[in-house]
Short mmCIF file of C-alpha atoms in Angstrom, two decimals:
data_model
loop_
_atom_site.label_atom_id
_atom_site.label_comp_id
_atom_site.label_asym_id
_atom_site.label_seq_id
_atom_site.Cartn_x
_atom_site.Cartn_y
_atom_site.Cartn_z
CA UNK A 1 -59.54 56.95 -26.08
CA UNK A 2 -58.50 60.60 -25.10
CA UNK A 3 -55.36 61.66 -23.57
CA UNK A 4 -55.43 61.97 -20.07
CA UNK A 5 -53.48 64.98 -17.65
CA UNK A 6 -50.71 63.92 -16.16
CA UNK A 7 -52.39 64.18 -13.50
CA UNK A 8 -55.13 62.11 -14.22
CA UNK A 9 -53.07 59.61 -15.64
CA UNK A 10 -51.09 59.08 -12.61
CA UNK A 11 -54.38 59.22 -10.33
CA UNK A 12 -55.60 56.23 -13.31
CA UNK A 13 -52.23 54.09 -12.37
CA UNK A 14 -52.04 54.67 -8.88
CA UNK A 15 -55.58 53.44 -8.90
CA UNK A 16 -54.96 50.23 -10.97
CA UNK A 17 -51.57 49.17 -8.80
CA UNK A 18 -53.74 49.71 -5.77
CA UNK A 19 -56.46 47.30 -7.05
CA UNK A 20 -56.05 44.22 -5.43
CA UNK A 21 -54.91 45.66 -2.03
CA UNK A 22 -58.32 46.21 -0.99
CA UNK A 23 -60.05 44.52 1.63
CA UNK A 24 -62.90 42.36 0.51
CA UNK A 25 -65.94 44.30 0.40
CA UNK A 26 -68.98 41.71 2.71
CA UNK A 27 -71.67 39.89 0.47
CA UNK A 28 -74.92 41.74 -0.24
CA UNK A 29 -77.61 40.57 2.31
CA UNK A 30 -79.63 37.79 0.51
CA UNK A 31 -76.41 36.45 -1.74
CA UNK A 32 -75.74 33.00 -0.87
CA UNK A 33 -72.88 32.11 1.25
CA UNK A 34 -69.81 30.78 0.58
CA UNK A 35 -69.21 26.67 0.51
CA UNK A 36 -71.64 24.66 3.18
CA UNK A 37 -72.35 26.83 5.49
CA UNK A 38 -76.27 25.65 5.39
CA UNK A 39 -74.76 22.78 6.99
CA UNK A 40 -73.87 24.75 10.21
CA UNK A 41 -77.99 25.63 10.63
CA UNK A 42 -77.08 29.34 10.83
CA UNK A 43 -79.12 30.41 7.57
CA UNK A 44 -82.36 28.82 9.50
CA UNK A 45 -82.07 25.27 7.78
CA UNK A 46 -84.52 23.24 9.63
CA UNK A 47 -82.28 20.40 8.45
CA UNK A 48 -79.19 21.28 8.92
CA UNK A 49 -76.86 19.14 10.40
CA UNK A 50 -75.29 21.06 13.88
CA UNK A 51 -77.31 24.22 14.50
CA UNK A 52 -74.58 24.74 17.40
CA UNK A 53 -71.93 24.93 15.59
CA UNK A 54 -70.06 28.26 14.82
CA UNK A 55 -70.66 29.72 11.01
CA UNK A 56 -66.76 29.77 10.01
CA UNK A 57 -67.87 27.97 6.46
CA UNK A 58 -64.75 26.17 6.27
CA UNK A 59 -65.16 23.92 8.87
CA UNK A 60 -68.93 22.82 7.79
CA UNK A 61 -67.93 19.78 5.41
CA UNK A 62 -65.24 19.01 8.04
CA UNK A 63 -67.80 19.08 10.92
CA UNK A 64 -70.29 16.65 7.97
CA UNK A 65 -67.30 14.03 7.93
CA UNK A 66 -66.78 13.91 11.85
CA UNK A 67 -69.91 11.89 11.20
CA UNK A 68 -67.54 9.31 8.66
CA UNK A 69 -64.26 8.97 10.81
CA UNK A 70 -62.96 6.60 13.17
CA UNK A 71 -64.50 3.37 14.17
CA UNK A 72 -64.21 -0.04 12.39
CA UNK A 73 -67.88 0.30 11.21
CA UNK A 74 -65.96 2.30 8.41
CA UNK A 75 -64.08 -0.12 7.51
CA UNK A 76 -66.80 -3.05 7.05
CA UNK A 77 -69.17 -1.46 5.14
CA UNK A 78 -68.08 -0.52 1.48
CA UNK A 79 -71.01 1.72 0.85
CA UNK A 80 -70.07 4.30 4.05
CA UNK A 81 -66.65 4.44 2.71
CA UNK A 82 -67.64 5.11 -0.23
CA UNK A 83 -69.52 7.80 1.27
CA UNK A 84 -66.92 9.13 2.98
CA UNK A 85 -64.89 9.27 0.12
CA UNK A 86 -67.66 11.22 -1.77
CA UNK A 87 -67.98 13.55 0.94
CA UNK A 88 -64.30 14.54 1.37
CA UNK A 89 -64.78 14.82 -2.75
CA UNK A 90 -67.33 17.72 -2.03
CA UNK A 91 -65.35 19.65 0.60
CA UNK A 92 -62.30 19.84 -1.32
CA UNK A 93 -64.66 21.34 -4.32
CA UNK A 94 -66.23 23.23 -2.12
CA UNK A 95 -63.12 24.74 -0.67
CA UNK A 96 -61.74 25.14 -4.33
CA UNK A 97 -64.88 27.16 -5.22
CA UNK A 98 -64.25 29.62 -2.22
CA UNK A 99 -60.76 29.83 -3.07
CA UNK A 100 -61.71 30.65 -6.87
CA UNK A 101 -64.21 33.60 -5.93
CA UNK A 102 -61.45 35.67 -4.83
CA UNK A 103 -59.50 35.49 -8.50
CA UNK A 104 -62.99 36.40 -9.97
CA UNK A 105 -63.67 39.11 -7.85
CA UNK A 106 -60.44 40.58 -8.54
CA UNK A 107 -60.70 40.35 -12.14
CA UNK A 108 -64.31 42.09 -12.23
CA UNK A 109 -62.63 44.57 -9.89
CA UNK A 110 -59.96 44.87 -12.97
CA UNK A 111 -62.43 44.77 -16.01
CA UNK A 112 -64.63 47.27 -13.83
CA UNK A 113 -61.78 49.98 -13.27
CA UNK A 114 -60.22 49.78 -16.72
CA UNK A 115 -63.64 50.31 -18.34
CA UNK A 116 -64.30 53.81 -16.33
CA UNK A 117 -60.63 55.21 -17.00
CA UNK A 118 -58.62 56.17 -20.30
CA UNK A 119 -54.78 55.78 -18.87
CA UNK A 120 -53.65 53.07 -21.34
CA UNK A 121 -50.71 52.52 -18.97
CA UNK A 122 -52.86 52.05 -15.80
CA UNK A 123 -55.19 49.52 -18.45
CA UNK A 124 -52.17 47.49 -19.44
CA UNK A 125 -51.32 47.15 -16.14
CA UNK A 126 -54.96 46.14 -15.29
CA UNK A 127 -55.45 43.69 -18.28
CA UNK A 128 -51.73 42.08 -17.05
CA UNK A 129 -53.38 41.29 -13.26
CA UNK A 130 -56.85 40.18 -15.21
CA UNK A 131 -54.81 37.55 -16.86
CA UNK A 132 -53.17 36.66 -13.64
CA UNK A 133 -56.64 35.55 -12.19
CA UNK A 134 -57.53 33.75 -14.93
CA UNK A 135 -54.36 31.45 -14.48
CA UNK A 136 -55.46 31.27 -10.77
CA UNK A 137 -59.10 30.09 -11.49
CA UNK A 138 -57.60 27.20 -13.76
CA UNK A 139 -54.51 26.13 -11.32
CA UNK A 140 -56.96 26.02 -8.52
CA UNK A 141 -59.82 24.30 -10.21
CA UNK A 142 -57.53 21.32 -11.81
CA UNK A 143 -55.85 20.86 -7.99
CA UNK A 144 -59.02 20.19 -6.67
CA UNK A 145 -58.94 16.64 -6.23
CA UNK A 146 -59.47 14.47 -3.45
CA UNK A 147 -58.61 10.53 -3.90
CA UNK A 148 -58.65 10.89 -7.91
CA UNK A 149 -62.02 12.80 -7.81
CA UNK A 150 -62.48 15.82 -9.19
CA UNK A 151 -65.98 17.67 -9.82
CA UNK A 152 -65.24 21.33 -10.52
CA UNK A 153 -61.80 20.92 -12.99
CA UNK A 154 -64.37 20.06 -16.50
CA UNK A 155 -62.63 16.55 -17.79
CA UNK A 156 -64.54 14.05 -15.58
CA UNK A 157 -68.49 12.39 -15.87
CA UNK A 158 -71.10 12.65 -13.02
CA UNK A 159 -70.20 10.43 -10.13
CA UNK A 160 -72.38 8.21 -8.22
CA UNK A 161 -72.18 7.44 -4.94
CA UNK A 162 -74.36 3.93 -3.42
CA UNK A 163 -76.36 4.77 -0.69
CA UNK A 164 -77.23 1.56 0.30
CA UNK A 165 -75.53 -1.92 0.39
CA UNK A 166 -78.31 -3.74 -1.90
CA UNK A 167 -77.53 -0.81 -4.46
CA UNK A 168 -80.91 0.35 -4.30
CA UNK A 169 -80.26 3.69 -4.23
CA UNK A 170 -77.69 6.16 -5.37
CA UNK A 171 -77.14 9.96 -5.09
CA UNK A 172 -74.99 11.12 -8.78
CA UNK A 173 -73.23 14.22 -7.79
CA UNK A 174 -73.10 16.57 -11.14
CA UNK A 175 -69.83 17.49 -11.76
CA UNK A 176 -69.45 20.85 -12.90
CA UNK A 177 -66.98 22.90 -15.49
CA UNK A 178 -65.27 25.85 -13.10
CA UNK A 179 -62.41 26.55 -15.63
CA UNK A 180 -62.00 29.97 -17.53
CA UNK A 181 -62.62 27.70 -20.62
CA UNK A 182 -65.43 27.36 -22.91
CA UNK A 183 -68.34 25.24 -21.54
CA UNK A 184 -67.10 26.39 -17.81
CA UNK A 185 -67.18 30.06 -16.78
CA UNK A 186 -66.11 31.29 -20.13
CA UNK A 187 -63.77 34.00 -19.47
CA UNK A 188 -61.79 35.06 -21.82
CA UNK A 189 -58.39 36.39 -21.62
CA UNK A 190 -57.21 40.40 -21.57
CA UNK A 191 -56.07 40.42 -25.16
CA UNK A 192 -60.04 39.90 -26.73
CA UNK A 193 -61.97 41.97 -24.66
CA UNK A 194 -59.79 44.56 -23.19
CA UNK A 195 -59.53 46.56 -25.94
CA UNK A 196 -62.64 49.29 -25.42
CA UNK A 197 -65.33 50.39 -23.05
CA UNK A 198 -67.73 48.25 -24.76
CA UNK A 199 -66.27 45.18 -24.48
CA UNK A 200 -65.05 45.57 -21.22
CA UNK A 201 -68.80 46.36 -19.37
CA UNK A 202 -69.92 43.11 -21.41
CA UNK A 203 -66.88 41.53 -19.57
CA UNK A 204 -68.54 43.04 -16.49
CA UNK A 205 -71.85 41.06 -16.92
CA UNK A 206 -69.88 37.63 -17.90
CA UNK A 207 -67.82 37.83 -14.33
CA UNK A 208 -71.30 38.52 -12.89
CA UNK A 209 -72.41 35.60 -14.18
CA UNK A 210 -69.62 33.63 -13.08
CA UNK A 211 -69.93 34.23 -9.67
CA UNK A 212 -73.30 33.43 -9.59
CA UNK A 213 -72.77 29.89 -10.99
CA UNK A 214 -70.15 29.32 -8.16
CA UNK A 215 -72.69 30.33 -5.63
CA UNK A 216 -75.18 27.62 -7.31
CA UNK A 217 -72.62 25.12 -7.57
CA UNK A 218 -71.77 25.71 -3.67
CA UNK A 219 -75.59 25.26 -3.20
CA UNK A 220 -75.89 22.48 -5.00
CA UNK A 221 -72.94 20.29 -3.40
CA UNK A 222 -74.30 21.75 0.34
CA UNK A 223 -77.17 19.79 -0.58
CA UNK A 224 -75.34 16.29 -1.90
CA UNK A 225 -73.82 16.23 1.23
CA UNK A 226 -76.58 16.69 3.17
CA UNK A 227 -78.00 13.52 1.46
CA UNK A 228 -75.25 11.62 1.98
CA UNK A 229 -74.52 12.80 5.75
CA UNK A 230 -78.08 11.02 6.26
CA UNK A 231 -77.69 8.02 4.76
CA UNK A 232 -74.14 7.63 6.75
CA UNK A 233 -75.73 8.24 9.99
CA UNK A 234 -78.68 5.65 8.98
CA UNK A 235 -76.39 3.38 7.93
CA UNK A 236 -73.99 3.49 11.13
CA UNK A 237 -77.31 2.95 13.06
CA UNK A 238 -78.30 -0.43 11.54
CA UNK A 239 -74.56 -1.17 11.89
CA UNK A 240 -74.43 -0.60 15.64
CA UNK A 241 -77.85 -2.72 15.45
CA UNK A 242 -79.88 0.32 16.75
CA UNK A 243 -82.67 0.43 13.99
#
């Protein structure tokens, strides 16, 4: 890589400590929206589950579970607890996944600017916070766990949840691989890819990637707990001897 001006070189750094101090740029029009917000009816879901309610996407699972809490109905029917139990499983992933998009838009931010400048300061300094995301994704995806169930850390099997006391039928929620490792987002670290231009755009397209299968895994879960919001409610209804 050339030598920079001074000038340009301190433009370069001043650039690359400024980084993550920007404010989050909105989603393109058409991406899909952060964790369950379907559930809140205001992306024209004919099913959705409250079309009243106000779009703020982290209360959407917590609205689903209003539907699980209270009432000794919970308590006598094994299959609605485990419901509820599966549900509170899928906001706390879904709440990890928004929490992870930030660390991976920072480090495409990172890979984008070091690939368009030549400062190898200002690129050390960029590879450094790169790395720093990486440890974020993994710390946030392994603390994602609600009542020893966890779908998005990689190290546990599909879980299914009974939807019906005879055991009839059951919904298996996929669990899903949201680590930086190998079989999950697989991202590496600064050391093997920051290293040239080349590399660095083809880091580009992998963090593209990424963010796309956290948007599908949002979409995905948004859905099981749709399913399983239903059969709670039918379920509660034959309990309070109404069907």
């Amino acid at each position: 890589m050339a030598t920079q001006t001074a000038g340009a070189g301190a433009s370069a750094l001043s650039r690359a400590k400024n980084l993550f101090r920007r404010t989050p740029e909105p989603e393109a029009a058409g991406q899909s929206k952060p964790l369950l917000r379907r559930l809140t009816g205001r992306d024209g879901d004919a099913d959705a589950l409250d079309p009243s309610m106000d779009a703020d996407p982290r209360i959407a699972i917590d609205r689903a579970l209003r539907y699980t809490r209270g009432g000794t109905m919970f308590d006598q029917k094994p299959v609605m607890r485990e419901i509820h139990r599966a549900l509170g499983a899928l906001e706390q992933a879904t709440l990890t996944i928004d929490a992870i998009r930030e660390p991976l838009r920072e480090a495409y931010n990172a890979a984008q600017t070091a690939s368009e400048i030549e400062d190898q300061q200002a690129i050390h300094l960029l590879a450094q916070q790169y790395d720093q995301c990486m440890t974020d994704i993994n710390e946030r995806a392994s603390a994602a766990t609600h009542e020893n169930l966890n779908l998005i850390n990689g190290t546990s099997q599909n879980y299914e949840v009974p939807l019906d006391p005879e055991g009839k039928g059951r919904l298996v929620i996929g669990h899903a691989n949201l680590t930086t490792a190998e079989g999950g987002l697989d991202l590496p670290f600064s050391s093997d890819v920051f290293i040239s231009r080349t590399s660095l755009e083809k880091l580009t397209g992998h963090l593209h990637t990424a963010l796309g299968r956290l948007d599908w895994m949002a979409s995905i879960y948004c859905r099981d707990a749709n399913v399983l919001v239903e059969h709670y409610k039918a379920l509660a209804r034959k309990n309070d001897g109404l069907d």
